[in-house]
Amino acid sequence: MQAAADELPERKIDAPWPETGGAEHFLKFIEEELKPAIEREVPINQQRQTLFGHSLGGWFALYTLFMKPDAFQVYAAGSPSIWWKNHYLLPVAKRWLTDRELTKPEEKSPLTIFLGVGSLEKPHMIQDAKALSELLRNSRSDMNSEFYLYEEETHLSVIFPFITRVIRNILKPI
């Protein structure tokens, strides 16, 4: 899913954006090659798998949640680039939530979603993460959604407290 020039913000440096896209191919690789390869080497609890991403990786974690929610049970998106491709993910999220709300409870897999962002990030990054968090929390779909705003953390420094919180939460006994 290559981003067109009109879907990207202006760069502050005099250089074009690097080539983008490939989320669907990367997800296919994870599902069809990477997960099976790991499962051949170590025992995996297929009911407790987490996808963690930061920045554009956070965008990918959310993309995966909305496109193939059964791929993982926990999704962690740190400082997700929700602004990417003119906020492409927001209407996708709304459609996914509508579909999930209409799905019978016994047909839904349990999901946990962590969103985290630093208070010193760009205002639109914070606003986008908060807006998506509210959308998830206000849906009638049964899922656990948690939002964390980390005081005095930047786009890069937020990774450490966020990943620590996610790991602590996913390692709790069921």
mmCIF file with all atom_site columns, C-alpha atoms in Angstrom:
data_model
loop_
_atom_site.group_PDB
_atom_site.id
_atom_site.type_symbol
_atom_site.label_atom_id
_atom_site.label_alt_id
_atom_site.label_comp_id
_atom_site.label_asym_id
_atom_site.label_entity_id
_atom_site.label_seq_id
_atom_site.pdbx_PDB_ins_code
_atom_site.Cartn_x
_atom_site.Cartn_y
_atom_site.Cartn_z
_atom_site.occupancy
_atom_site.B_iso_or_equiv
_atom_site.pdbx_formal_charge
_atom_site.auth_seq_id
_atom_site.auth_comp_id
_atom_site.auth_asym_id
_atom_site.auth_atom_id
_atom_site.pdbx_PDB_model_num
ATOM 1   C CA . MET A 1 1   ? 0.000   0.000   0.000  1.00 0.00 ? 1   MET A CA 1
ATOM 2   C CA . GLN A 1 2   ? 2.320   2.700   -1.330 1.00 0.00 ? 2   GLN A CA 1
ATOM 3   C CA . ALA A 1 3   ? 1.586   6.208   -0.097 1.00 0.00 ? 3   ALA A CA 1
ATOM 4   C CA . ALA A 1 4   ? 0.988   8.714   -2.888 1.00 0.00 ? 4   ALA A CA 1
ATOM 5   C CA . ALA A 1 5   ? 2.767   12.075  -2.784 1.00 0.00 ? 5   ALA A CA 1
ATOM 6   C CA . ASP A 1 6   ? -0.472  13.872  -1.888 1.00 0.00 ? 6   ASP A CA 1
ATOM 7   C CA . GLU A 1 7   ? -0.991  11.528  1.086  1.00 0.00 ? 7   GLU A CA 1
ATOM 8   C CA . LEU A 1 8   ? 2.233   12.547  2.795  1.00 0.00 ? 8   LEU A CA 1
ATOM 9   C CA . PRO A 1 9   ? 3.146   15.722  4.633  1.00 0.00 ? 9   PRO A CA 1
ATOM 10  C CA . GLU A 1 10  ? 5.821   18.044  3.312  1.00 0.00 ? 10  GLU A CA 1
ATOM 11  C CA . ARG A 1 11  ? 9.299   17.045  4.380  1.00 0.00 ? 11  ARG A CA 1
ATOM 12  C CA . LYS A 1 12  ? 11.380  19.489  6.381  1.00 0.00 ? 12  LYS A CA 1
ATOM 13  C CA . ILE A 1 13  ? 14.468  18.373  4.506  1.00 0.00 ? 13  ILE A CA 1
ATOM 14  C CA . ASP A 1 14  ? 15.070  18.753  0.794  1.00 0.00 ? 14  ASP A CA 1
ATOM 15  C CA . ALA A 1 15  ? 14.614  15.097  -0.082 1.00 0.00 ? 15  ALA A CA 1
ATOM 16  C CA . PRO A 1 16  ? 11.697  12.986  -1.188 1.00 0.00 ? 16  PRO A CA 1
ATOM 17  C CA . TRP A 1 17  ? 10.044  10.514  1.140  1.00 0.00 ? 17  TRP A CA 1
ATOM 18  C CA . PRO A 1 18  ? 11.562  7.043   0.826  1.00 0.00 ? 18  PRO A CA 1
ATOM 19  C CA . GLU A 1 19  ? 9.500   4.369   -0.883 1.00 0.00 ? 19  GLU A CA 1
ATOM 20  C CA . THR A 1 20  ? 6.687   3.169   1.358  1.00 0.00 ? 20  THR A CA 1
ATOM 21  C CA . GLY A 1 21  ? 4.157   0.392   1.357  1.00 0.00 ? 21  GLY A CA 1
ATOM 22  C CA . GLY A 1 22  ? 4.188   -3.342  1.723  1.00 0.00 ? 22  GLY A CA 1
ATOM 23  C CA . ALA A 1 23  ? 2.120   -3.704  4.909  1.00 0.00 ? 23  ALA A CA 1
ATOM 24  C CA . GLU A 1 24  ? 0.008   -6.491  3.445  1.00 0.00 ? 24  GLU A CA 1
ATOM 25  C CA . HIS A 1 25  ? 3.110   -8.346  2.209  1.00 0.00 ? 25  HIS A CA 1
ATOM 26  C CA . PHE A 1 26  ? 4.853   -7.938  5.570  1.00 0.00 ? 26  PHE A CA 1
ATOM 27  C CA . LEU A 1 27  ? 1.786   -9.257  7.409  1.00 0.00 ? 27  LEU A CA 1
ATOM 28  C CA . LYS A 1 28  ? 1.628   -12.226 5.030  1.00 0.00 ? 28  LYS A CA 1
ATOM 29  C CA . PHE A 1 29  ? 5.324   -12.913 5.708  1.00 0.00 ? 29  PHE A CA 1
ATOM 30  C CA . ILE A 1 30  ? 4.736   -12.796 9.476  1.00 0.00 ? 30  ILE A CA 1
ATOM 31  C CA . GLU A 1 31  ? 1.733   -15.126 9.293  1.00 0.00 ? 31  GLU A CA 1
ATOM 32  C CA . GLU A 1 32  ? 2.956   -17.602 6.680  1.00 0.00 ? 32  GLU A CA 1
ATOM 33  C CA . GLU A 1 33  ? 6.713   -17.699 7.222  1.00 0.00 ? 33  GLU A CA 1
ATOM 34  C CA . LEU A 1 34  ? 7.936   -16.065 10.435 1.00 0.00 ? 34  LEU A CA 1
ATOM 35  C CA . LYS A 1 35  ? 5.414   -17.436 12.931 1.00 0.00 ? 35  LYS A CA 1
ATOM 36  C CA . PRO A 1 36  ? 5.671   -21.028 11.606 1.00 0.00 ? 36  PRO A CA 1
ATOM 37  C CA . ALA A 1 37  ? 9.495   -20.824 11.640 1.00 0.00 ? 37  ALA A CA 1
ATOM 38  C CA . ILE A 1 38  ? 9.517   -19.646 15.261 1.00 0.00 ? 38  ILE A CA 1
ATOM 39  C CA . GLU A 1 39  ? 6.961   -22.301 16.245 1.00 0.00 ? 39  GLU A CA 1
ATOM 40  C CA . ARG A 1 40  ? 9.243   -24.991 14.814 1.00 0.00 ? 40  ARG A CA 1
ATOM 41  C CA . GLU A 1 41  ? 12.046  -23.837 17.121 1.00 0.00 ? 41  GLU A CA 1
ATOM 42  C CA . VAL A 1 42  ? 10.330  -22.941 20.402 1.00 0.00 ? 42  VAL A CA 1
ATOM 43  C CA . PRO A 1 43  ? 6.980   -23.730 22.032 1.00 0.00 ? 43  PRO A CA 1
ATOM 44  C CA . ILE A 1 44  ? 4.513   -20.886 21.433 1.00 0.00 ? 44  ILE A CA 1
ATOM 45  C CA . ASN A 1 45  ? 1.217   -20.273 23.194 1.00 0.00 ? 45  ASN A CA 1
ATOM 46  C CA . GLN A 1 46  ? -0.890  -19.352 20.186 1.00 0.00 ? 46  GLN A CA 1
ATOM 47  C CA . GLN A 1 47  ? -3.520  -17.830 22.489 1.00 0.00 ? 47  GLN A CA 1
ATOM 48  C CA . ARG A 1 48  ? -1.084  -15.232 23.895 1.00 0.00 ? 48  ARG A CA 1
ATOM 49  C CA . GLN A 1 49  ? 0.697   -13.565 21.008 1.00 0.00 ? 49  GLN A CA 1
ATOM 50  C CA . THR A 1 50  ? 1.538   -9.866  20.920 1.00 0.00 ? 50  THR A CA 1
ATOM 51  C CA . LEU A 1 51  ? 2.406   -7.515  18.077 1.00 0.00 ? 51  LEU A CA 1
ATOM 52  C CA . PHE A 1 52  ? 4.370   -4.452  19.203 1.00 0.00 ? 52  PHE A CA 1
ATOM 53  C CA . GLY A 1 53  ? 5.223   -1.523  16.968 1.00 0.00 ? 53  GLY A CA 1
ATOM 54  C CA . HIS A 1 54  ? 6.455   2.025   17.391 1.00 0.00 ? 54  HIS A CA 1
ATOM 55  C CA . SER A 1 55  ? 5.891   5.008   15.070 1.00 0.00 ? 55  SER A CA 1
ATOM 56  C CA . LEU A 1 56  ? 5.249   3.530   11.613 1.00 0.00 ? 56  LEU A CA 1
ATOM 57  C CA . GLY A 1 57  ? 5.568   0.141   13.313 1.00 0.00 ? 57  GLY A CA 1
ATOM 58  C CA . GLY A 1 58  ? 2.713   1.285   15.570 1.00 0.00 ? 58  GLY A CA 1
ATOM 59  C CA . TRP A 1 59  ? 0.749   2.106   12.428 1.00 0.00 ? 59  TRP A CA 1
ATOM 60  C CA . PHE A 1 60  ? 1.472   -1.433  11.201 1.00 0.00 ? 60  PHE A CA 1
ATOM 61  C CA . ALA A 1 61  ? 0.306   -2.953  14.504 1.00 0.00 ? 61  ALA A CA 1
ATOM 62  C CA . LEU A 1 62  ? -2.992  -1.063  14.177 1.00 0.00 ? 62  LEU A CA 1
ATOM 63  C CA . TYR A 1 63  ? -3.273  -1.953  10.486 1.00 0.00 ? 63  TYR A CA 1
ATOM 64  C CA . THR A 1 64  ? -2.883  -5.615  11.434 1.00 0.00 ? 64  THR A CA 1
ATOM 65  C CA . LEU A 1 65  ? -5.495  -5.268  14.193 1.00 0.00 ? 65  LEU A CA 1
ATOM 66  C CA . PHE A 1 66  ? -8.038  -3.811  11.779 1.00 0.00 ? 66  PHE A CA 1
ATOM 67  C CA . MET A 1 67  ? -7.230  -6.079  8.805  1.00 0.00 ? 67  MET A CA 1
ATOM 68  C CA . LYS A 1 68  ? -6.526  -9.411  10.506 1.00 0.00 ? 68  LYS A CA 1
ATOM 69  C CA . PRO A 1 69  ? -7.479  -9.122  14.195 1.00 0.00 ? 69  PRO A CA 1
ATOM 70  C CA . ASP A 1 70  ? -7.111  -12.864 14.853 1.00 0.00 ? 70  ASP A CA 1
ATOM 71  C CA . ALA A 1 71  ? -3.398  -12.748 13.975 1.00 0.00 ? 71  ALA A CA 1
ATOM 72  C CA . PHE A 1 72  ? -2.548  -11.695 17.548 1.00 0.00 ? 72  PHE A CA 1
ATOM 73  C CA . GLN A 1 73  ? -4.403  -11.340 20.833 1.00 0.00 ? 73  GLN A CA 1
ATOM 74  C CA . VAL A 1 74  ? -2.554  -8.248  22.034 1.00 0.00 ? 74  VAL A CA 1
ATOM 75  C CA . TYR A 1 75  ? -1.686  -5.206  19.952 1.00 0.00 ? 75  TYR A CA 1
ATOM 76  C CA . ALA A 1 76  ? 0.682   -2.550  21.273 1.00 0.00 ? 76  ALA A CA 1
ATOM 77  C CA . ALA A 1 77  ? 1.094   0.660   19.261 1.00 0.00 ? 77  ALA A CA 1
ATOM 78  C CA . GLY A 1 78  ? 3.594   3.144   20.651 1.00 0.00 ? 78  GLY A CA 1
ATOM 79  C CA . SER A 1 79  ? 3.489   6.632   19.153 1.00 0.00 ? 79  SER A CA 1
ATOM 80  C CA . PRO A 1 80  ? 1.553   5.255   16.187 1.00 0.00 ? 80  PRO A CA 1
ATOM 81  C CA . SER A 1 81  ? 1.778   7.310   13.004 1.00 0.00 ? 81  SER A CA 1
ATOM 82  C CA . ILE A 1 82  ? -1.994  7.555   12.662 1.00 0.00 ? 82  ILE A CA 1
ATOM 83  C CA . TRP A 1 83  ? -1.490  10.633  10.449 1.00 0.00 ? 83  TRP A CA 1
ATOM 84  C CA . TRP A 1 84  ? 0.132   8.430   7.762  1.00 0.00 ? 84  TRP A CA 1
ATOM 85  C CA . LYS A 1 85  ? -1.641  8.395   4.379  1.00 0.00 ? 85  LYS A CA 1
ATOM 86  C CA . ASN A 1 86  ? -4.071  11.174  5.361  1.00 0.00 ? 86  ASN A CA 1
ATOM 87  C CA . HIS A 1 87  ? -5.289  9.291   8.452  1.00 0.00 ? 87  HIS A CA 1
ATOM 88  C CA . TYR A 1 88  ? -6.025  6.176   6.406  1.00 0.00 ? 88  TYR A CA 1
ATOM 89  C CA . LEU A 1 89  ? -6.500  4.053   9.536  1.00 0.00 ? 89  LEU A CA 1
ATOM 90  C CA . LEU A 1 90  ? -9.335  6.077   11.091 1.00 0.00 ? 90  LEU A CA 1
ATOM 91  C CA . PRO A 1 91  ? -12.109 5.080   8.667  1.00 0.00 ? 91  PRO A CA 1
ATOM 92  C CA . VAL A 1 92  ? -10.693 1.549   8.617  1.00 0.00 ? 92  VAL A CA 1
ATOM 93  C CA . ALA A 1 93  ? -10.926 1.473   12.431 1.00 0.00 ? 93  ALA A CA 1
ATOM 94  C CA . LYS A 1 94  ? -14.513 2.738   12.365 1.00 0.00 ? 94  LYS A CA 1
ATOM 95  C CA . ARG A 1 95  ? -15.572 0.064   9.856  1.00 0.00 ? 95  ARG A CA 1
ATOM 96  C CA . TRP A 1 96  ? -13.789 -2.627  11.860 1.00 0.00 ? 96  TRP A CA 1
ATOM 97  C CA . LEU A 1 97  ? -15.481 -1.529  15.081 1.00 0.00 ? 97  LEU A CA 1
ATOM 98  C CA . THR A 1 98  ? -18.894 -1.489  13.400 1.00 0.00 ? 98  THR A CA 1
ATOM 99  C CA . ASP A 1 99  ? -18.321 -5.002  12.062 1.00 0.00 ? 99  ASP A CA 1
ATOM 100 C CA . ARG A 1 100 ? -17.038 -6.202  15.446 1.00 0.00 ? 100 ARG A CA 1
ATOM 101 C CA . GLU A 1 101 ? -20.057 -4.748  17.252 1.00 0.00 ? 101 GLU A CA 1
ATOM 102 C CA . LEU A 1 102 ? -22.335 -6.717  14.916 1.00 0.00 ? 102 LEU A CA 1
ATOM 103 C CA . THR A 1 103 ? -20.439 -9.966  15.461 1.00 0.00 ? 103 THR A CA 1
ATOM 104 C CA . LYS A 1 104 ? -21.854 -12.461 17.937 1.00 0.00 ? 104 LYS A CA 1
ATOM 105 C CA . PRO A 1 105 ? -19.871 -12.540 21.203 1.00 0.00 ? 105 PRO A CA 1
ATOM 106 C CA . GLU A 1 106 ? -18.945 -16.210 20.792 1.00 0.00 ? 106 GLU A CA 1
ATOM 107 C CA . GLU A 1 107 ? -17.424 -15.434 17.370 1.00 0.00 ? 107 GLU A CA 1
ATOM 108 C CA . LYS A 1 108 ? -15.127 -12.689 18.658 1.00 0.00 ? 108 LYS A CA 1
ATOM 109 C CA . SER A 1 109 ? -11.627 -13.392 19.816 1.00 0.00 ? 109 SER A CA 1
ATOM 110 C CA . PRO A 1 110 ? -10.566 -11.573 22.991 1.00 0.00 ? 110 PRO A CA 1
ATOM 111 C CA . LEU A 1 111 ? -8.345  -8.608  22.236 1.00 0.00 ? 111 LEU A CA 1
ATOM 112 C CA . THR A 1 112 ? -6.194  -6.220  24.230 1.00 0.00 ? 112 THR A CA 1
ATOM 113 C CA . ILE A 1 113 ? -4.961  -2.994  22.683 1.00 0.00 ? 113 ILE A CA 1
ATOM 114 C CA . PHE A 1 114 ? -2.315  -0.744  24.210 1.00 0.00 ? 114 PHE A CA 1
ATOM 115 C CA . LEU A 1 115 ? -1.751  2.761   22.843 1.00 0.00 ? 115 LEU A CA 1
ATOM 116 C CA . GLY A 1 116 ? 1.051   4.904   24.219 1.00 0.00 ? 116 GLY A CA 1
ATOM 117 C CA . VAL A 1 117 ? 2.491   8.295   23.360 1.00 0.00 ? 117 VAL A CA 1
ATOM 118 C CA . GLY A 1 118 ? 4.883   10.774  24.974 1.00 0.00 ? 118 GLY A CA 1
ATOM 119 C CA . SER A 1 119 ? 3.710   14.153  26.235 1.00 0.00 ? 119 SER A CA 1
ATOM 120 C CA . LEU A 1 120 ? 6.590   15.866  24.387 1.00 0.00 ? 120 LEU A CA 1
ATOM 121 C CA . GLU A 1 121 ? 5.631   14.490  20.979 1.00 0.00 ? 121 GLU A CA 1
ATOM 122 C CA . LYS A 1 122 ? 4.090   16.589  18.246 1.00 0.00 ? 122 LYS A CA 1
ATOM 123 C CA . PRO A 1 123 ? 0.586   17.687  19.250 1.00 0.00 ? 123 PRO A CA 1
ATOM 124 C CA . HIS A 1 124 ? -1.056  15.869  16.326 1.00 0.00 ? 124 HIS A CA 1
ATOM 125 C CA . MET A 1 125 ? 0.589   12.587  17.399 1.00 0.00 ? 125 MET A CA 1
ATOM 126 C CA . ILE A 1 126 ? -0.913  12.944  20.879 1.00 0.00 ? 126 ILE A CA 1
ATOM 127 C CA . GLN A 1 127 ? -4.317  14.036  19.551 1.00 0.00 ? 127 GLN A CA 1
ATOM 128 C CA . ASP A 1 128 ? -4.485  11.178  17.051 1.00 0.00 ? 128 ASP A CA 1
ATOM 129 C CA . ALA A 1 129 ? -3.593  8.552   19.666 1.00 0.00 ? 129 ALA A CA 1
ATOM 130 C CA . LYS A 1 130 ? -6.111  9.975   22.139 1.00 0.00 ? 130 LYS A CA 1
ATOM 131 C CA . ALA A 1 131 ? -8.835  10.109  19.469 1.00 0.00 ? 131 ALA A CA 1
ATOM 132 C CA . LEU A 1 132 ? -8.254  6.494   18.452 1.00 0.00 ? 132 LEU A CA 1
ATOM 133 C CA . SER A 1 133 ? -8.190  5.445   22.089 1.00 0.00 ? 133 SER A CA 1
ATOM 134 C CA . GLU A 1 134 ? -11.549 7.137   22.678 1.00 0.00 ? 134 GLU A CA 1
ATOM 135 C CA . LEU A 1 135 ? -12.983 5.522   19.562 1.00 0.00 ? 135 LEU A CA 1
ATOM 136 C CA . LEU A 1 136 ? -11.907 2.088   20.817 1.00 0.00 ? 136 LEU A CA 1
ATOM 137 C CA . ARG A 1 137 ? -13.034 2.708   24.388 1.00 0.00 ? 137 ARG A CA 1
ATOM 138 C CA . ASN A 1 138 ? -16.440 4.081   23.380 1.00 0.00 ? 138 ASN A CA 1
ATOM 139 C CA . SER A 1 139 ? -17.256 1.215   21.054 1.00 0.00 ? 139 SER A CA 1
ATOM 140 C CA . ARG A 1 140 ? -19.739 -1.393  22.144 1.00 0.00 ? 140 ARG A CA 1
ATOM 141 C CA . SER A 1 141 ? -17.278 -4.080  21.171 1.00 0.00 ? 141 SER A CA 1
ATOM 142 C CA . ASP A 1 142 ? -15.839 -6.185  23.962 1.00 0.00 ? 142 ASP A CA 1
ATOM 143 C CA . MET A 1 143 ? -12.109 -5.605  24.110 1.00 0.00 ? 143 MET A CA 1
ATOM 144 C CA . ASN A 1 144 ? -9.630  -4.238  26.558 1.00 0.00 ? 144 ASN A CA 1
ATOM 145 C CA . SER A 1 145 ? -8.173  -0.963  25.322 1.00 0.00 ? 145 SER A CA 1
ATOM 146 C CA . GLU A 1 146 ? -5.664  1.047   27.346 1.00 0.00 ? 146 GLU A CA 1
ATOM 147 C CA . PHE A 1 147 ? -4.119  4.434   26.615 1.00 0.00 ? 147 PHE A CA 1
ATOM 148 C CA . TYR A 1 148 ? -0.995  5.815   28.258 1.00 0.00 ? 148 TYR A CA 1
ATOM 149 C CA . LEU A 1 149 ? 0.359   9.355   28.003 1.00 0.00 ? 149 LEU A CA 1
ATOM 150 C CA . TYR A 1 150 ? 3.917   9.365   29.310 1.00 0.00 ? 150 TYR A CA 1
ATOM 151 C CA . GLU A 1 151 ? 4.911   12.672  30.882 1.00 0.00 ? 151 GLU A CA 1
ATOM 152 C CA . GLU A 1 152 ? 8.242   14.170  29.824 1.00 0.00 ? 152 GLU A CA 1
ATOM 153 C CA . GLU A 1 153 ? 8.763   11.521  27.120 1.00 0.00 ? 153 GLU A CA 1
ATOM 154 C CA . THR A 1 154 ? 9.546   12.191  23.456 1.00 0.00 ? 154 THR A CA 1
ATOM 155 C CA . HIS A 1 155 ? 8.847   10.162  20.335 1.00 0.00 ? 155 HIS A CA 1
ATOM 156 C CA . LEU A 1 156 ? 11.965  8.080   20.976 1.00 0.00 ? 156 LEU A CA 1
ATOM 157 C CA . SER A 1 157 ? 12.193  7.996   24.756 1.00 0.00 ? 157 SER A CA 1
ATOM 158 C CA . VAL A 1 158 ? 8.588   6.786   25.116 1.00 0.00 ? 158 VAL A CA 1
ATOM 159 C CA . ILE A 1 159 ? 9.548   3.376   23.733 1.00 0.00 ? 159 ILE A CA 1
ATOM 160 C CA . PHE A 1 160 ? 11.164  2.216   26.976 1.00 0.00 ? 160 PHE A CA 1
ATOM 161 C CA . PRO A 1 161 ? 8.401   2.953   29.495 1.00 0.00 ? 161 PRO A CA 1
ATOM 162 C CA . PHE A 1 162 ? 5.737   1.841   27.023 1.00 0.00 ? 162 PHE A CA 1
ATOM 163 C CA . ILE A 1 163 ? 7.310   -1.501  26.167 1.00 0.00 ? 163 ILE A CA 1
ATOM 164 C CA . THR A 1 164 ? 7.987   -2.137  29.864 1.00 0.00 ? 164 THR A CA 1
ATOM 165 C CA . ARG A 1 165 ? 4.310   -1.566  30.689 1.00 0.00 ? 165 ARG A CA 1
ATOM 166 C CA . VAL A 1 166 ? 3.175   -3.791  27.825 1.00 0.00 ? 166 VAL A CA 1
ATOM 167 C CA . ILE A 1 167 ? 5.515   -6.609  28.867 1.00 0.00 ? 167 ILE A CA 1
ATOM 168 C CA . ARG A 1 168 ? 4.376   -6.385  32.498 1.00 0.00 ? 168 ARG A CA 1
ATOM 169 C CA . ASN A 1 169 ? 0.752   -6.581  31.413 1.00 0.00 ? 169 ASN A CA 1
ATOM 170 C CA . ILE A 1 170 ? 1.115   -9.460  28.970 1.00 0.00 ? 170 ILE A CA 1
ATOM 171 C CA . LEU A 1 171 ? 3.145   -11.547 31.411 1.00 0.00 ? 171 LEU A CA 1
ATOM 172 C CA . LYS A 1 172 ? 0.429   -11.469 34.068 1.00 0.00 ? 172 LYS A CA 1
ATOM 173 C CA . PRO A 1 173 ? -1.139  -14.875 34.608 1.00 0.00 ? 173 PRO A CA 1
ATOM 174 C CA . ILE A 1 174 ? -4.443  -15.372 32.831 1.00 0.00 ? 174 ILE A CA 1
#
